[in-house]
Each structure stands twice: as structure tokens, then as C-alpha cells.
mmCIF file of C-alpha atoms in Angstrom:
data_model
loop_
_atom_site.group_PDB
_atom_site.id
_atom_site.type_symbol
_atom_site.label_atom_id
_atom_site.label_comp_id
_atom_site.label_asym_id
_atom_site.label_seq_id
_atom_site.Cartn_x
_atom_site.Cartn_y
_atom_site.Cartn_z
ATOM 1 C CA MET A 271 126.594 34.461 194.897
ATOM 2 C CA THR A 272 129.180 32.104 196.662
ATOM 3 C CA THR A 273 129.758 30.903 200.081
ATOM 4 C CA LYS A 274 132.761 33.105 199.800
ATOM 5 C CA GLN A 275 131.210 36.350 198.456
ATOM 6 C CA LEU A 276 128.161 35.416 200.645
ATOM 7 C CA ILE A 277 130.541 35.868 203.766
ATOM 8 C CA ALA A 278 132.495 38.864 202.326
ATOM 9 C CA LEU A 279 129.072 40.593 201.913
ATOM 10 C CA ALA A 280 128.327 40.433 205.595
ATOM 11 C CA THR A 281 132.163 41.179 206.886
ATOM 12 C CA THR A 282 131.415 44.932 207.929
ATOM 13 C CA ALA A 283 128.766 43.774 210.277
ATOM 14 C CA VAL A 284 131.710 42.182 212.090
ATOM 15 C CA ALA A 285 132.992 45.171 213.415
ATOM 16 C CA VAL A 286 129.679 46.303 214.666
ATOM 17 C CA ALA A 287 129.543 46.908 218.221
ATOM 18 C CA LEU A 288 126.859 44.779 219.540
ATOM 19 C CA SER A 289 125.045 46.367 223.222
ATOM 20 C CA SER A 290 122.536 44.243 225.225
ATOM 21 C CA ILE A 291 121.126 48.157 225.600
ATOM 22 C CA VAL A 292 120.493 50.303 223.124
ATOM 23 C CA ALA A 293 119.690 53.825 223.672
ATOM 24 C CA PRO A 294 118.367 56.630 221.576
ATOM 25 C CA VAL A 295 121.411 59.003 220.181
ATOM 26 C CA ALA A 296 120.389 62.450 219.217
ATOM 27 C CA ALA A 297 122.920 63.205 215.993
ATOM 28 C CA THR A 298 121.930 65.594 213.177
ATOM 29 C CA ALA A 299 123.683 66.663 209.617
ATOM 30 C CA ALA A 300 124.371 69.497 208.045
ATOM 31 C CA PRO A 301 123.211 69.007 204.850
ATOM 32 C CA PRO A 302 123.352 70.457 201.505
ATOM 33 C CA SER A 303 120.345 72.577 201.435
ATOM 34 C CA GLY A 304 116.454 71.959 199.604
ATOM 35 C CA GLY A 305 116.200 68.108 200.943
ATOM 36 C CA PRO A 306 115.105 66.083 204.419
ATOM 37 C CA THR A 307 117.339 67.332 207.274
ATOM 38 C CA PRO A 308 118.782 63.278 208.664
ATOM 39 C CA SER A 309 119.125 62.913 212.384
ATOM 40 C CA ARG A 310 120.604 59.674 213.857
ATOM 41 C CA LEU A 311 117.525 58.093 215.479
ATOM 42 C CA VAL A 312 119.193 54.927 217.375
ATOM 43 C CA THR A 313 122.407 53.403 217.093
ATOM 44 C CA GLY A 314 123.721 49.743 218.800
ATOM 45 C CA LEU A 315 121.753 47.628 217.066
ATOM 46 C CA ALA A 316 123.162 44.273 216.361
ATOM 47 C CA GLY A 317 123.495 44.582 212.574
ATOM 48 C CA GLY A 318 120.502 46.135 211.278
ATOM 49 C CA SER A 319 118.527 44.382 208.678
ATOM 50 C CA GLY A 320 115.022 44.143 207.211
ATOM 51 C CA SER A 321 112.313 46.557 209.243
ATOM 52 C CA THR A 322 108.145 46.907 209.524
ATOM 53 C CA VAL A 323 105.877 49.302 210.786
ATOM 54 C CA GLY A 324 103.823 47.364 213.190
ATOM 55 C CA PRO A 325 100.299 47.931 213.774
ATOM 56 C CA ASP A 326 100.741 50.072 217.355
ATOM 57 C CA GLY A 327 102.419 52.117 214.463
ATOM 58 C CA ALA A 328 106.198 51.396 215.574
ATOM 59 C CA LEU A 329 109.391 50.387 214.006
ATOM 60 C CA TYR A 330 110.259 46.666 213.980
ATOM 61 C CA VAL A 331 113.755 45.687 213.469
ATOM 62 C CA THR A 332 115.597 42.505 212.893
ATOM 63 C CA GLU A 333 118.876 41.845 214.900
ATOM 64 C CA GLY A 334 120.882 38.873 213.230
ATOM 65 C CA ALA A 335 123.623 38.750 215.435
ATOM 66 C CA ALA A 336 121.237 39.017 218.657
ATOM 67 C CA GLY A 337 118.678 36.867 217.324
ATOM 68 C CA LYS A 338 115.886 39.289 218.128
ATOM 69 C CA VAL A 339 113.354 41.717 216.939
ATOM 70 C CA SER A 340 113.550 45.225 218.429
ATOM 71 C CA ARG A 341 110.415 48.097 219.026
ATOM 72 C CA VAL A 342 111.344 50.832 217.856
ATOM 73 C CA ASP A 343 109.430 54.224 219.174
ATOM 74 C CA PRO A 344 109.461 56.352 215.999
ATOM 75 C CA GLN A 345 109.378 59.368 217.925
ATOM 76 C CA THR A 346 111.931 59.369 220.481
ATOM 77 C CA GLY A 347 114.481 56.441 219.177
ATOM 78 C CA ALA A 348 113.907 54.184 222.675
ATOM 79 C CA VAL A 349 114.238 50.440 221.690
ATOM 80 C CA THR A 350 112.663 48.112 223.559
ATOM 81 C CA THR A 351 113.017 43.634 222.560
ATOM 82 C CA PHE A 352 109.787 42.371 221.272
ATOM 83 C CA ALA A 353 111.010 38.963 220.638
ATOM 84 C CA SER A 354 114.510 37.230 221.514
ATOM 85 C CA GLY A 355 115.716 33.865 221.069
ATOM 86 C CA LEU A 356 115.843 33.172 217.106
ATOM 87 C CA PRO A 357 118.564 31.826 215.744
ATOM 88 C CA GLN A 358 121.412 34.456 215.822
ATOM 89 C CA ALA A 359 123.668 33.744 212.635
ATOM 90 C CA ILE A 360 126.618 32.086 212.259
ATOM 91 C CA LEU A 361 128.393 33.831 209.824
ATOM 92 C CA PRO A 362 128.651 37.728 209.963
ATOM 93 C CA PHE A 363 124.832 37.744 207.692
ATOM 94 C CA GLY A 364 121.897 35.664 208.513
ATOM 95 C CA GLY A 365 119.853 34.877 211.574
ATOM 96 C CA PRO A 366 116.744 36.796 211.552
ATOM 97 C CA MET A 367 116.843 39.384 207.666
ATOM 98 C CA ASP A 368 112.922 40.586 208.026
ATOM 99 C CA VAL A 369 109.810 40.508 210.112
ATOM 100 C CA GLU A 370 106.393 41.280 209.037
ATOM 101 C CA PHE A 371 102.757 41.109 210.444
ATOM 102 C CA ILE A 372 99.896 40.041 209.667
ATOM 103 C CA GLY A 373 96.948 41.609 212.233
ATOM 104 C CA GLN A 374 98.764 41.548 215.445
ATOM 105 C CA THR A 375 100.911 38.765 214.712
ATOM 106 C CA ALA A 376 104.545 39.237 213.820
ATOM 107 C CA TYR A 377 106.541 36.560 211.418
ATOM 108 C CA VAL A 378 110.157 36.422 210.889
ATOM 109 C CA LEU A 379 112.182 35.588 208.181
ATOM 110 C CA VAL A 380 114.982 33.368 209.485
ATOM 111 C CA SER A 381 118.130 32.466 206.822
ATOM 112 C CA VAL A 382 121.591 31.343 206.490
ATOM 113 C CA VAL A 383 121.513 29.381 210.269
ATOM 114 C CA GLY A 384 120.500 25.298 208.278
ATOM 115 C CA SER A 385 122.262 22.554 207.305
ATOM 116 C CA ASP A 386 123.893 23.538 204.132
ATOM 117 C CA LEU A 387 126.465 25.637 206.492
ATOM 118 C CA GLY A 388 126.624 22.363 209.377
ATOM 119 C CA ALA A 389 124.120 24.561 211.968
ATOM 120 C CA GLY A 390 121.017 22.825 213.329
ATOM 121 C CA SER A 391 118.026 25.780 212.651
ATOM 122 C CA ILE A 392 115.794 26.083 209.894
ATOM 123 C CA ASP A 393 116.144 28.316 207.378
ATOM 124 C CA GLY A 394 112.329 29.656 207.114
ATOM 125 C CA ILE A 395 109.690 31.512 208.341
ATOM 126 C CA TYR A 396 108.692 31.797 212.293
ATOM 127 C CA ARG A 397 105.667 32.782 213.845
ATOM 128 C CA VAL A 398 106.406 35.142 217.143
ATOM 129 C CA ASP A 399 104.196 33.530 219.543
ATOM 130 C CA GLY A 400 105.131 35.346 222.644
ATOM 131 C CA PRO A 401 108.165 37.280 224.037
ATOM 132 C CA HIS A 402 110.473 33.973 223.643
ATOM 133 C CA SER A 403 108.354 31.837 222.056
ATOM 134 C CA PHE A 404 108.068 30.688 218.309
ATOM 135 C CA THR A 405 106.561 28.235 215.773
ATOM 136 C CA VAL A 406 108.394 27.688 212.290
ATOM 137 C CA VAL A 407 105.283 27.592 209.796
ATOM 138 C CA ALA A 408 107.250 27.046 206.940
ATOM 139 C CA ASP A 409 110.836 25.021 206.347
ATOM 140 C CA ILE A 410 111.763 27.047 203.067
ATOM 141 C CA GLY A 411 115.203 26.190 203.313
ATOM 142 C CA ALA A 412 113.762 22.604 202.933
ATOM 143 C CA PHE A 413 111.825 23.145 200.004
ATOM 144 C CA SER A 414 114.740 25.308 198.080
ATOM 145 C CA ALA A 415 117.015 22.132 198.948
ATOM 146 C CA ALA A 416 114.735 19.472 197.013
ATOM 147 C CA ASN A 417 113.843 22.529 194.547
ATOM 148 C CA PRO A 418 117.271 23.685 193.625
ATOM 149 C CA PRO A 419 116.839 26.616 191.019
ATOM 150 C CA ALA A 420 118.425 27.284 187.221
ATOM 151 C CA THR A 421 120.865 29.604 188.264
ATOM 152 C CA PRO A 422 124.452 28.698 189.748
ATOM 153 C CA PHE A 423 124.538 28.270 193.269
ATOM 154 C CA ASP A 424 126.253 27.300 196.385
ATOM 155 C CA LEU A 425 124.069 26.824 199.239
ATOM 156 C CA PRO A 426 121.387 24.629 198.631
ATOM 157 C CA MET A 427 118.997 25.999 201.221
ATOM 158 C CA GLY A 428 119.631 29.485 199.835
ATOM 159 C CA VAL A 429 119.826 33.149 200.741
ATOM 160 C CA GLN A 430 116.695 34.627 201.671
ATOM 161 C CA TYR A 431 116.190 38.217 201.882
ATOM 162 C CA ALA A 432 113.056 39.833 202.389
ATOM 163 C CA LEU A 433 109.590 39.108 203.532
ATOM 164 C CA GLU A 434 106.283 41.079 202.938
ATOM 165 C CA SER A 435 102.426 39.832 203.196
ATOM 166 C CA TYR A 436 100.452 39.048 200.548
ATOM 167 C CA ARG A 437 97.462 37.440 199.731
ATOM 168 C CA GLY A 438 96.945 35.958 203.572
ATOM 169 C CA GLY A 439 100.089 34.584 202.832
ATOM 170 C CA PHE A 440 103.803 35.591 202.039
ATOM 171 C CA LEU A 441 106.368 36.343 199.275
ATOM 172 C CA VAL A 442 110.221 35.832 200.066
ATOM 173 C CA THR A 443 113.456 36.619 198.057
ATOM 174 C CA ASP A 444 115.856 34.714 197.731
ATOM 175 C CA GLY A 445 119.216 36.906 196.658
ATOM 176 C CA HIS A 446 121.550 33.600 196.136
ATOM 177 C CA HIS A 447 118.621 31.103 194.139
ATOM 178 C CA ASN A 448 117.599 34.796 192.161
ATOM 179 C CA ARG A 449 113.508 33.976 192.552
ATOM 180 C CA VAL A 450 110.547 34.932 194.773
ATOM 181 C CA LEU A 451 108.554 32.166 196.672
ATOM 182 C CA GLN A 452 105.240 32.471 197.761
ATOM 183 C CA VAL A 453 104.388 30.689 201.275
ATOM 184 C CA THR A 454 101.351 30.184 203.212
ATOM 185 C CA ARG A 455 100.618 30.288 206.753
ATOM 186 C CA ASP A 456 100.360 26.720 206.114
ATOM 187 C CA GLY A 457 104.093 26.270 205.440
ATOM 188 C CA GLU A 458 103.189 25.418 201.449
ATOM 189 C CA VAL A 459 106.112 26.916 199.711
ATOM 190 C CA SER A 460 105.879 27.213 195.842
ATOM 191 C CA GLU A 461 108.147 29.507 193.459
ATOM 192 C CA LEU A 462 106.489 32.466 192.128
ATOM 193 C CA ILE A 463 109.130 33.753 189.858
ATOM 194 C CA ALA A 464 112.429 32.955 188.433
ATOM 195 C CA PHE A 465 114.902 35.045 187.540
ATOM 196 C CA GLY A 466 118.733 35.052 186.030
ATOM 197 C CA ASN A 467 121.196 36.559 187.973
ATOM 198 C CA ILE A 468 120.149 39.481 189.660
ATOM 199 C CA VAL A 469 120.246 39.393 193.441
ATOM 200 C CA PRO A 470 116.347 40.539 194.116
ATOM 201 C CA THR A 471 116.855 41.942 197.400
ATOM 202 C CA GLY A 472 113.431 44.257 198.854
ATOM 203 C CA LEU A 473 109.887 44.052 198.124
ATOM 204 C CA ALA A 474 106.575 45.752 198.272
ATOM 205 C CA ILE A 475 103.006 45.236 196.753
ATOM 206 C CA ARG A 476 100.147 47.533 195.294
ATOM 207 C CA GLY A 477 97.282 45.834 195.141
ATOM 208 C CA ASN A 478 97.862 42.543 193.135
ATOM 209 C CA THR A 479 101.118 44.288 191.887
ATOM 210 C CA VAL A 480 105.021 43.596 193.231
ATOM 211 C CA TYR A 481 107.739 45.929 193.205
ATOM 212 C CA MET A 482 110.850 44.408 193.715
ATOM 213 C CA ALA A 483 114.465 45.849 194.131
ATOM 214 C CA GLU A 484 117.099 44.138 192.121
ATOM 215 C CA ALA A 485 120.997 44.374 193.657
ATOM 216 C CA GLY A 486 122.439 43.428 190.240
ATOM 217 C CA PRO A 487 125.414 41.669 189.872
ATOM 218 C CA THR A 488 128.600 42.260 190.769
ATOM 219 C CA PRO A 489 130.127 45.279 190.602
ATOM 220 C CA HIS A 490 126.558 46.406 190.981
ATOM 221 C CA LEU A 491 126.364 49.022 188.011
ATOM 222 C CA PRO A 492 124.297 51.502 188.448
ATOM 223 C CA GLN A 493 122.214 50.476 185.400
ATOM 224 C CA ASN A 494 121.462 47.156 186.888
ATOM 225 C CA GLY A 495 120.400 48.672 190.483
ATOM 226 C CA LYS A 496 116.972 48.031 189.020
ATOM 227 C CA VAL A 497 113.341 48.612 190.564
ATOM 228 C CA VAL A 498 110.837 45.804 188.784
ATOM 229 C CA SER A 499 107.223 44.975 189.029
ATOM 230 C CA PHE A 500 105.552 42.051 188.503
ATOM 231 C CA GLY A 501 101.798 40.172 189.183
ATOM 232 C CA PRO A 502 100.266 37.107 190.391
ATOM 233 C CA LYS A 503 100.837 35.096 187.417
ATOM 234 C CA SER A 504 103.627 36.728 185.550
ATOM 235 C CA THR A 505 106.342 35.192 183.746
ATOM 236 C CA THR A 506 108.639 38.510 183.768
ATOM 237 C CA ALA A 507 109.282 41.050 185.368
ATOM 238 C CA THR A 508 108.711 44.617 184.004
ATOM 239 C CA GLU A 509 111.452 47.179 184.529
ATOM 240 C CA VAL A 510 110.106 50.722 186.327
ATOM 241 C CA ALA A 511 112.807 52.052 186.679
ATOM 242 C CA SER A 512 116.693 52.216 187.203
ATOM 243 C CA GLY A 513 119.633 53.900 187.776
ATOM 244 C CA ALA A 514 121.977 53.316 191.471
ATOM 245 C CA PRO A 515 123.863 50.889 192.467
ATOM 246 C CA LEU A 516 123.074 48.206 194.517
ATOM 247 C CA LEU A 517 119.464 48.463 195.682
ATOM 248 C CA VAL A 518 118.573 46.395 198.754
ATOM 249 C CA ASP A 519 115.017 47.390 199.082
ATOM 250 C CA VAL A 520 111.943 49.195 197.826
ATOM 251 C CA GLU A 521 108.903 50.906 199.817
ATOM 252 C CA PHE A 522 105.977 53.773 198.959
ATOM 253 C CA GLY A 523 105.383 56.590 200.718
ATOM 254 C CA ARG A 524 103.879 58.892 198.783
ATOM 255 C CA ALA A 525 105.014 57.892 196.129
ATOM 256 C CA LEU A 526 107.564 54.927 195.334
ATOM 257 C CA TYR A 527 111.093 55.098 196.735
ATOM 258 C CA ALA A 528 114.360 52.517 196.786
ATOM 259 C CA LEU A 529 117.134 52.494 198.744
ATOM 260 C CA SER A 530 120.662 52.025 197.796
ATOM 261 C CA GLN A 531 123.759 50.543 199.286
ATOM 262 C CA GLY A 532 126.098 52.837 197.501
ATOM 263 C CA VAL A 533 129.091 52.342 195.423
ATOM 264 C CA PHE A 534 130.736 48.985 195.113
ATOM 265 C CA GLY A 535 133.887 48.895 196.853
ATOM 266 C CA GLY A 536 136.017 46.251 194.144
ATOM 267 C CA GLY A 537 136.767 43.845 197.077
ATOM 268 C CA PRO A 538 135.457 40.133 196.770
ATOM 269 C CA ALA A 539 132.205 39.705 194.726
ATOM 270 C CA GLY A 540 129.740 40.284 197.359
ATOM 271 C CA SER A 541 131.658 42.542 199.536
ATOM 272 C CA PRO A 542 128.904 45.461 200.592
ATOM 273 C CA ALA A 543 129.430 48.950 199.719
ATOM 274 C CA LEU A 544 131.467 51.654 200.203
ATOM 275 C CA PRO A 545 130.878 53.524 203.503
ATOM 276 C CA ASN A 546 128.531 56.531 203.114
ATOM 277 C CA THR A 547 127.672 56.156 199.804
ATOM 278 C CA GLY A 548 124.216 55.091 200.183
ATOM 279 C CA SER A 549 120.823 57.184 198.812
ATOM 280 C CA LEU A 550 117.314 57.209 199.105
ATOM 281 C CA VAL A 551 115.929 57.527 195.748
ATOM 282 C CA LYS A 552 113.063 58.218 194.172
ATOM 283 C CA VAL A 553 111.313 56.440 191.296
ATOM 284 C CA ASN A 554 110.265 58.997 188.457
ATOM 285 C CA GLY A 555 107.744 58.478 186.005
ATOM 286 C CA ASP A 556 110.369 58.381 183.202
ATOM 287 C CA GLY A 557 112.090 55.709 184.791
ATOM 288 C CA THR A 558 114.862 57.178 185.920
ATOM 289 C CA LEU A 559 115.940 57.722 189.899
ATOM 290 C CA SER A 560 116.613 60.492 192.019
ATOM 291 C CA ALA A 561 118.437 61.033 194.884
ATOM 292 C CA ILE A 562 116.585 62.259 198.422
ATOM 293 C CA ALA A 563 119.186 61.477 200.656
ATOM 294 C CA GLU A 564 123.080 60.380 199.828
ATOM 295 C CA GLY A 565 125.484 59.703 202.229
ATOM 296 C CA LEU A 566 123.606 57.322 203.954
ATOM 297 C CA ASP A 567 126.481 54.249 205.498
ATOM 298 C CA ARG A 568 125.774 50.965 204.058
ATOM 299 C CA PRO A 569 121.620 51.554 204.835
ATOM 300 C CA THR A 570 119.358 47.507 204.331
ATOM 301 C CA SER A 571 116.561 48.639 204.780
ATOM 302 C CA VAL A 572 113.516 51.596 204.818
ATOM 303 C CA GLU A 573 109.503 52.111 206.250
ATOM 304 C CA PHE A 574 107.899 55.367 205.687
ATOM 305 C CA ILE A 575 105.485 56.853 208.398
ATOM 306 C CA GLY A 576 103.938 60.041 206.651
ATOM 307 C CA ASN A 577 106.230 61.985 205.310
ATOM 308 C CA THR A 578 108.822 60.457 207.225
ATOM 309 C CA ALA A 579 111.823 57.828 205.950
ATOM 310 C CA TYR A 580 113.481 55.753 208.688
ATOM 311 C CA VAL A 581 116.311 53.561 206.814
ATOM 312 C CA VAL A 582 118.363 51.136 209.032
ATOM 313 C CA THR A 583 121.929 50.515 208.047
ATOM 314 C CA LEU A 584 124.250 47.553 208.585
ATOM 315 C CA GLY A 585 126.222 49.017 211.443
ATOM 316 C CA GLY A 586 123.109 48.826 213.586
ATOM 317 C CA GLU A 587 121.659 52.734 213.604
ATOM 318 C CA ILE A 588 118.715 54.438 212.311
ATOM 319 C CA TRP A 589 118.286 57.208 210.242
ATOM 320 C CA LYS A 590 115.021 58.979 210.373
ATOM 321 C CA LEU A 591 114.181 61.477 207.477
ATOM 322 C CA ASN A 592 111.623 64.482 208.286
ATOM 323 C CA GLY A 593 109.634 65.191 205.042
ATOM 324 C CA ALA A 594 110.851 62.330 202.650
ATOM 325 C CA SER A 595 107.864 61.471 200.773
ATOM 326 C CA CYS A 596 107.554 65.207 199.378
ATOM 327 C CA ARG A 597 110.231 66.200 198.627
ATOM 328 C CA SER A 598 112.920 65.386 195.792
ATOM 329 C CA SER A 599 116.343 66.909 196.393
ATOM 330 C CA GLY A 600 119.642 65.460 197.833
ATOM 331 C CA LYS A 601 120.516 65.472 201.324
ATOM 332 C CA SER A 602 123.674 63.871 202.887
ATOM 333 C CA ALA A 603 123.727 62.230 206.453
ATOM 334 C CA ARG A 604 126.287 61.897 207.926
ATOM 335 C CA ASP A 605 127.804 61.495 211.527
#
């Protein structure tokens, strides 16, 4: 993706209403029968992006436009600030992108805030030392600039998208440089596996196997929206399933699931999906993807707590889908 494409990808986020006080919102939909009933748990986040389930069982969500990580009670939707003062997005995309815990310690992936965009912050992994204090443990932007990818690029420092703990350290996808990086907690960065122009996004780990979502190149055709897998010494990835456009995340519940941002709207390359066309899909053994919930508005990440899925959206909402991890028929989520 080019710089213009990256800006276009986040154009929708400009319209997000930013609020310093986030309150839970009760909202339910009246979707077709047979699947999980979605309800809107939270609204007003400053551009929802990545998420994780913390050691306390709560949801933690990055808010790029505010430079912070919020804690969300998965039952009540109550939102409190977990960490603030991180580099904020300088484009309508970037800043804190994803969050992950190792033990009781949180780490935040910050992206698209570096010197290649004329900014003074570091693209990398930040350890949360306190509510307003951080330590940069890995300068991924510097590594990326010194070790360019084989695919064409416009941003030398890349666009790091997803963060996942792995073998005591981390894996990081770079959707612009089309590769997965391995990072230690001591700050050593290396390229684990590189791809063609497939736009790697979300990650999930099961044992030594890495599962990864691919958004696919523009125009993000369903056949290019894939879930793939690879091991620590793999040079290529194996296709697990395909068939949903613009996949942005992959996650384990009782099975393996992926998140489709939706149908590409035909705008500039890198534009987000059309509103209300996203879906949560289940990975089937025959390599297909079946819809669990449809009509999601530009989702960015998903987490499972028990049988319940929590979907974060580009517009700063979190949707709760009870029973999503044990059903397979379609359901719509709309205001």
C-alpha cells in the first residue's frame, strides 16, 4: 500500500466522534433467527483498533487517535483508561495499534508515528510501566528502514498491524511490508517470514503454529481473503481457508474464526470496506468460511471470552455476540 492508500484506508476514522468519557450503551438488533444475537456494548472509543483479553479477564482495546489503551468490563461495558500518553496517530490511522500481555505486563504496538512521516516518535513495541509511563523495548521502525522488504513500499518504517505473544517474545505483522517479524523482549527484531503482496493482518497462535489473516490486495476479492498457517521455520504459508473479503483478524474460540471488514467499496486503493458489510466467519474443515454474524460496521479485531465474541470496530464500538463460538448460522448486527 502507498502512503495515499494508507491515508485512504483510515479516512472513515476521521468522522469518529472522540469522547473523553466513554459510557456503555445498551443496543440490540433484531436479526434473522438461528444465530447469536448481537448487542452493542460500548460506543465512543477514539478509533478502535486492536484488542486482547487481559489476565483479569477484561478486554483491553487500543485507541489510536487518543494514544491510549482502555480496559472494558465484558459484562457491563464500563470503560476505564488503563494507559495513556502513548504516541497518538498523526494520520487518521496509526498510533497504538494492538496490545498484548505477557504475564501481568502489557505491551503495546505503536505504528505510523515515525520519522518517515516527519514525526518524532518510535514505531515499535512499548512496555507499559504505569498508567502514564512506558519503555520502548523494540524499535521496529529502525529495523524495517535498515532491512527493507522485497515487495514495493512507500513507508520505509512499514505499517505494523498486529501483535501476538510467541515463545516468550512477540510476532508482529506488517501489512505494508508484507511480512511477519519476530521480536524478543530484549528488543531484537528479525524477519520470520515474508510474502508477496497479500497484506498480512491479524494473528492467532496454537502451539507452535501461527495462524494469520490476509486482507488480500485491492480490490480485496473474497477468494483473496485467506486464513493461512505456518511454523517457526516455514518459508511459505499453507492456506487453511478462504472466501471472505478483507480479512483483518483471526482468533480461536471453540473453533477458529476470522473477521472480515466487508465489501471493498471501489474507492481509492486502501479504502475501508463499505459500512455494515463486515462479518465474523468460522473456519471450516473443508477450507471454506461460513458466516456467524453479518452486517458488522468495519470491524477491526475480535476476541472470545467463553462462547461470547467481542468485536471492535473502526468507528469506536464494541459489539457482543453471545453464543458466537458454538453456532454457525448467519446473524446481522445493525443500529
